[in-house]
Amino acid sequence: RFTSFNGSVGYNGAFTNPLLPDVVADLCQLAGISYDVSELPNEVIHSSFGRITTINSIIEQLALIYQFDRVESGTIIKFIPKDKPPVKELFLDDLGYSRDGLGESPFTFKRFQGIDLPRAVKITYLSEGNNYNTFTQDTRFQNFTDGNDVNLTVSMSLDDTKAKEITEIILKNAHLEQMNYGFTGSYDQIELE
C-alpha cells in the first residue's frame, strides 16, 4: 500500500513504508479473501519482492519473516501473531471429550526425533545492504549433530540483521516445538480456534 505515492509520472513526493496489516489486507483484497488483520502488529515493512510470485507465496513469506499464523474462522482468514499470549487455560477435565461418554485419552503427543529437527537454518534473500544482491544468513547449533540443514529462499528484500534474526527464531522454535500435542474438547471450548 503506497499511501504517499499518487502514481503519476514524475512523482517525487514523500514515500511512506507500509505497515504489515495494510500489506496483508491489500493482498487478501487482491485475492478476494475475507480477512481479519486486527491482531497483526503495526510493524513497518521495508521489503520489496524481486520476482513474480503468487499472493499465497507472498503471505507465506511474510508469515515466516514476521512470525504469524493463519487461522480459518468460518469464512474469514484470521492472521494471528505467534507470540500472542494464551487466551484460555484448559485443565485435564476439559480434555478427552467423546460423544458416547466413554472418554478418550485426554491428549496425544508426538515427540520429533533429533533427525527430524534442523541443526542449521539458512535463508537466502535480496540484501538491502548489498545493493539487493542475493545474500545468505545462517544459524547453526554447534553441539547438535543430528538433523538436517534447512535452506529457505525468499524473493523479498531484507535487512541483514532481520534475516539473521529469522534464522535464529526458526531454529529455536523448531527445537522448542519438538513436542506436538493434540486433544479433543467439548463444545464448551468451541470459541477456541
mmCIF file of N, CA and C in Angstrom, residues 50-105:
data_model
loop_
_atom_site.group_PDB
_atom_site.id
_atom_site.type_symbol
_atom_site.label_atom_id
_atom_site.label_comp_id
_atom_site.label_asym_id
_atom_site.label_seq_id
_atom_site.Cartn_x
_atom_site.Cartn_y
_atom_site.Cartn_z
ATOM 1 N N GLY A 50 11.277 -9.314 -5.446
ATOM 2 C CA GLY A 50 12.124 -9.236 -6.627
ATOM 3 C C GLY A 50 11.710 -10.155 -7.753
ATOM 4 N N ARG A 51 10.699 -11.000 -7.539
ATOM 5 C CA ARG A 51 10.267 -11.932 -8.576
ATOM 6 C C ARG A 51 8.750 -11.974 -8.630
ATOM 7 N N ILE A 52 8.232 -12.363 -9.783
ATOM 8 C CA ILE A 52 6.797 -12.580 -9.899
ATOM 9 C C ILE A 52 6.456 -13.842 -9.128
ATOM 10 N N THR A 53 5.430 -13.773 -8.313
ATOM 11 C CA THR A 53 5.049 -14.914 -7.490
ATOM 12 C C THR A 53 3.556 -14.840 -7.192
ATOM 13 N N THR A 54 3.029 -15.810 -6.461
ATOM 14 C CA THR A 54 1.608 -15.830 -6.129
ATOM 15 C C THR A 54 1.352 -15.056 -4.834
ATOM 16 N N ILE A 55 0.109 -14.662 -4.644
ATOM 17 C CA ILE A 55 -0.269 -13.978 -3.410
ATOM 18 C C ILE A 55 -0.054 -14.897 -2.220
ATOM 19 N N ASN A 56 -0.408 -16.172 -2.370
ATOM 20 C CA ASN A 56 -0.215 -17.121 -1.276
ATOM 21 C C ASN A 56 1.258 -17.222 -0.898
ATOM 22 N N SER A 57 2.137 -17.247 -1.890
ATOM 23 C CA SER A 57 3.572 -17.319 -1.624
ATOM 24 C C SER A 57 4.056 -16.082 -0.870
ATOM 25 N N ILE A 58 3.555 -14.919 -1.260
ATOM 26 C CA ILE A 58 3.948 -13.686 -0.567
ATOM 27 C C ILE A 58 3.504 -13.734 0.889
ATOM 28 N N ILE A 59 2.257 -14.165 1.131
ATOM 29 C CA ILE A 59 1.748 -14.238 2.510
ATOM 30 C C ILE A 59 2.540 -15.263 3.315
ATOM 31 N N GLU A 60 2.885 -16.394 2.705
ATOM 32 C CA GLU A 60 3.700 -17.403 3.399
ATOM 33 C C GLU A 60 5.053 -16.826 3.793
ATOM 34 N N GLN A 61 5.677 -16.072 2.900
ATOM 35 C CA GLN A 61 6.971 -15.478 3.205
ATOM 36 C C GLN A 61 6.845 -14.412 4.292
ATOM 37 N N LEU A 62 5.789 -13.612 4.220
ATOM 38 C CA LEU A 62 5.558 -12.613 5.276
ATOM 39 C C LEU A 62 5.325 -13.304 6.614
ATOM 40 N N ALA A 63 4.566 -14.414 6.619
ATOM 41 C CA ALA A 63 4.299 -15.151 7.858
ATOM 42 C C ALA A 63 5.590 -15.701 8.452
ATOM 43 N N LEU A 64 6.478 -16.165 7.607
ATOM 44 C CA LEU A 64 7.772 -16.680 8.051
ATOM 45 C C LEU A 64 8.622 -15.567 8.645
ATOM 46 N N ILE A 65 8.676 -14.451 7.960
ATOM 47 C CA ILE A 65 9.546 -13.358 8.379
ATOM 48 C C ILE A 65 9.000 -12.608 9.585
ATOM 49 N N TYR A 66 7.686 -12.371 9.603
ATOM 50 C CA TYR A 66 7.091 -11.586 10.687
ATOM 51 C C TYR A 66 6.384 -12.457 11.724
ATOM 52 N N GLN A 67 6.555 -13.770 11.626
ATOM 53 C CA GLN A 67 6.122 -14.731 12.635
ATOM 54 C C GLN A 67 4.641 -14.601 13.010
ATOM 55 N N PHE A 68 3.775 -14.925 12.040
ATOM 56 C CA PHE A 68 2.348 -15.005 12.331
ATOM 57 C C PHE A 68 1.768 -16.252 11.668
ATOM 58 N N ASP A 69 0.604 -16.677 12.172
ATOM 59 C CA ASP A 69 -0.104 -17.835 11.644
ATOM 60 C C ASP A 69 -1.381 -17.386 10.962
ATOM 61 N N ARG A 70 -1.916 -18.281 10.131
ATOM 62 C CA ARG A 70 -3.219 -18.055 9.512
ATOM 63 C C ARG A 70 -4.198 -19.066 10.096
ATOM 64 N N VAL A 71 -5.374 -18.585 10.496
ATOM 65 C CA VAL A 71 -6.390 -19.451 11.075
ATOM 66 C C VAL A 71 -7.691 -19.230 10.320
ATOM 67 N N GLU A 72 -8.285 -20.319 9.841
ATOM 68 C CA GLU A 72 -9.573 -20.201 9.165
ATOM 69 C C GLU A 72 -10.672 -20.189 10.210
ATOM 70 N N SER A 73 -11.496 -19.164 10.178
ATOM 71 C CA SER A 73 -12.578 -18.995 11.138
ATOM 72 C C SER A 73 -13.866 -18.752 10.355
ATOM 73 N N GLY A 74 -14.602 -19.826 10.098
ATOM 74 C CA GLY A 74 -15.789 -19.709 9.254
ATOM 75 C C GLY A 74 -15.359 -19.373 7.842
ATOM 76 N N THR A 75 -15.761 -18.210 7.364
ATOM 77 C CA THR A 75 -15.397 -17.790 6.002
ATOM 78 C C THR A 75 -14.294 -16.741 6.010
ATOM 79 N N ILE A 76 -13.688 -16.520 7.168
ATOM 80 C CA ILE A 76 -12.670 -15.477 7.319
ATOM 81 C C ILE A 76 -11.328 -16.114 7.639
ATOM 82 N N ILE A 77 -10.264 -15.560 7.074
ATOM 83 C CA ILE A 77 -8.907 -15.961 7.448
ATOM 84 C C ILE A 77 -8.402 -14.929 8.447
ATOM 85 N N LYS A 78 -8.062 -15.398 9.648
ATOM 86 C CA LYS A 78 -7.513 -14.518 10.677
ATOM 87 C C LYS A 78 -6.000 -14.681 10.695
ATOM 88 N N PHE A 79 -5.316 -13.579 10.870
ATOM 89 C CA PHE A 79 -3.857 -13.574 10.942
ATOM 90 C C PHE A 79 -3.473 -13.259 12.383
ATOM 91 N N ILE A 80 -2.803 -14.224 13.032
ATOM 92 C CA ILE A 80 -2.521 -14.165 14.459
ATOM 93 C C ILE A 80 -1.012 -14.219 14.707
ATOM 94 N N PRO A 81 -0.454 -13.273 15.477
ATOM 95 C CA PRO A 81 0.981 -13.337 15.804
ATOM 96 C C PRO A 81 1.302 -14.603 16.602
ATOM 97 N N LYS A 82 2.456 -15.198 16.341
ATOM 98 C CA LYS A 82 2.842 -16.414 17.051
ATOM 99 C C LYS A 82 3.151 -16.153 18.519
ATOM 100 N N ASP A 83 3.516 -14.931 18.859
ATOM 101 C CA ASP A 83 3.857 -14.647 20.257
ATOM 102 C C ASP A 83 2.659 -14.126 21.052
ATOM 103 N N LYS A 84 1.465 -14.338 20.542
ATOM 104 C CA LYS A 84 0.252 -13.898 21.240
ATOM 105 C C LYS A 84 0.113 -14.687 22.546
ATOM 106 N N PRO A 85 -0.243 -14.025 23.644
ATOM 107 C CA PRO A 85 -0.407 -14.750 24.906
ATOM 108 C C PRO A 85 -1.614 -15.693 24.858
ATOM 109 N N PRO A 86 -1.621 -16.725 25.690
ATOM 110 C CA PRO A 86 -2.751 -17.665 25.713
ATOM 111 C C PRO A 86 -4.068 -16.941 26.006
ATOM 112 N N VAL A 87 -5.145 -17.430 25.391
ATOM 113 C CA VAL A 87 -6.453 -16.815 25.605
ATOM 114 C C VAL A 87 -7.293 -17.579 26.612
ATOM 115 N N LYS A 88 -6.901 -18.832 26.904
ATOM 116 C CA LYS A 88 -7.675 -19.632 27.851
ATOM 117 C C LYS A 88 -6.805 -20.748 28.402
ATOM 118 N N GLU A 89 -7.025 -21.077 29.657
ATOM 119 C CA GLU A 89 -6.313 -22.183 30.281
ATOM 120 C C GLU A 89 -7.241 -23.389 30.338
ATOM 121 N N LEU A 90 -6.764 -24.511 29.812
ATOM 122 C CA LEU A 90 -7.539 -25.743 29.840
ATOM 123 C C LEU A 90 -6.949 -26.677 30.885
ATOM 124 N N PHE A 91 -7.840 -27.384 31.589
ATOM 125 C CA PHE A 91 -7.430 -28.332 32.601
ATOM 126 C C PHE A 91 -7.683 -29.746 32.093
ATOM 127 N N LEU A 92 -7.152 -30.741 32.791
ATOM 128 C CA LEU A 92 -7.274 -32.129 32.355
ATOM 129 C C LEU A 92 -8.736 -32.528 32.171
ATOM 130 N N ASP A 93 -9.636 -32.009 33.008
ATOM 131 C CA ASP A 93 -11.068 -32.334 32.887
ATOM 132 C C ASP A 93 -11.678 -31.783 31.604
ATOM 133 N N ASP A 94 -11.034 -30.787 30.992
ATOM 134 C CA ASP A 94 -11.539 -30.193 29.755
ATOM 135 C C ASP A 94 -11.154 -31.003 28.524
ATOM 136 N N LEU A 95 -10.274 -31.979 28.685
ATOM 137 C CA LEU A 95 -9.713 -32.706 27.547
ATOM 138 C C LEU A 95 -10.281 -34.114 27.454
ATOM 139 N N GLY A 96 -10.246 -34.689 26.260
ATOM 140 C CA GLY A 96 -10.661 -36.075 26.061
ATOM 141 C C GLY A 96 -12.150 -36.248 25.894
ATOM 142 N N TYR A 97 -12.836 -35.251 25.359
ATOM 143 C CA TYR A 97 -14.284 -35.327 25.179
ATOM 144 C C TYR A 97 -14.636 -36.381 24.130
ATOM 145 N N SER A 98 -15.720 -37.113 24.380
ATOM 146 C CA SER A 98 -16.221 -38.102 23.436
ATOM 147 C C SER A 98 -17.745 -38.048 23.449
ATOM 148 N N ARG A 99 -18.378 -38.151 22.277
ATOM 149 C CA ARG A 99 -19.838 -38.087 22.208
ATOM 150 C C ARG A 99 -20.508 -39.237 22.940
ATOM 151 N N ASP A 100 -19.886 -40.423 22.917
ATOM 152 C CA ASP A 100 -20.523 -41.578 23.555
ATOM 153 C C ASP A 100 -20.301 -41.621 25.055
ATOM 154 N N GLY A 101 -19.574 -40.641 25.592
ATOM 155 C CA GLY A 101 -19.383 -40.561 27.036
ATOM 156 C C GLY A 101 -18.339 -41.502 27.587
ATOM 157 N N LEU A 102 -17.740 -42.340 26.753
ATOM 158 C CA LEU A 102 -16.738 -43.280 27.234
ATOM 159 C C LEU A 102 -15.415 -42.588 27.544
ATOM 160 N N GLY A 103 -15.239 -41.444 26.950
ATOM 161 C CA GLY A 103 -13.994 -40.718 27.174
ATOM 162 C C GLY A 103 -12.878 -41.249 26.298
ATOM 163 N N GLU A 104 -12.006 -40.387 25.950
ATOM 164 C CA GLU A 104 -10.839 -40.746 25.165
ATOM 165 C C GLU A 104 -9.604 -40.369 25.952
ATOM 166 N N SER A 105 -8.470 -40.679 25.392
ATOM 167 C CA SER A 105 -7.232 -40.228 26.011
ATOM 168 C C SER A 105 -7.283 -38.704 26.080
#
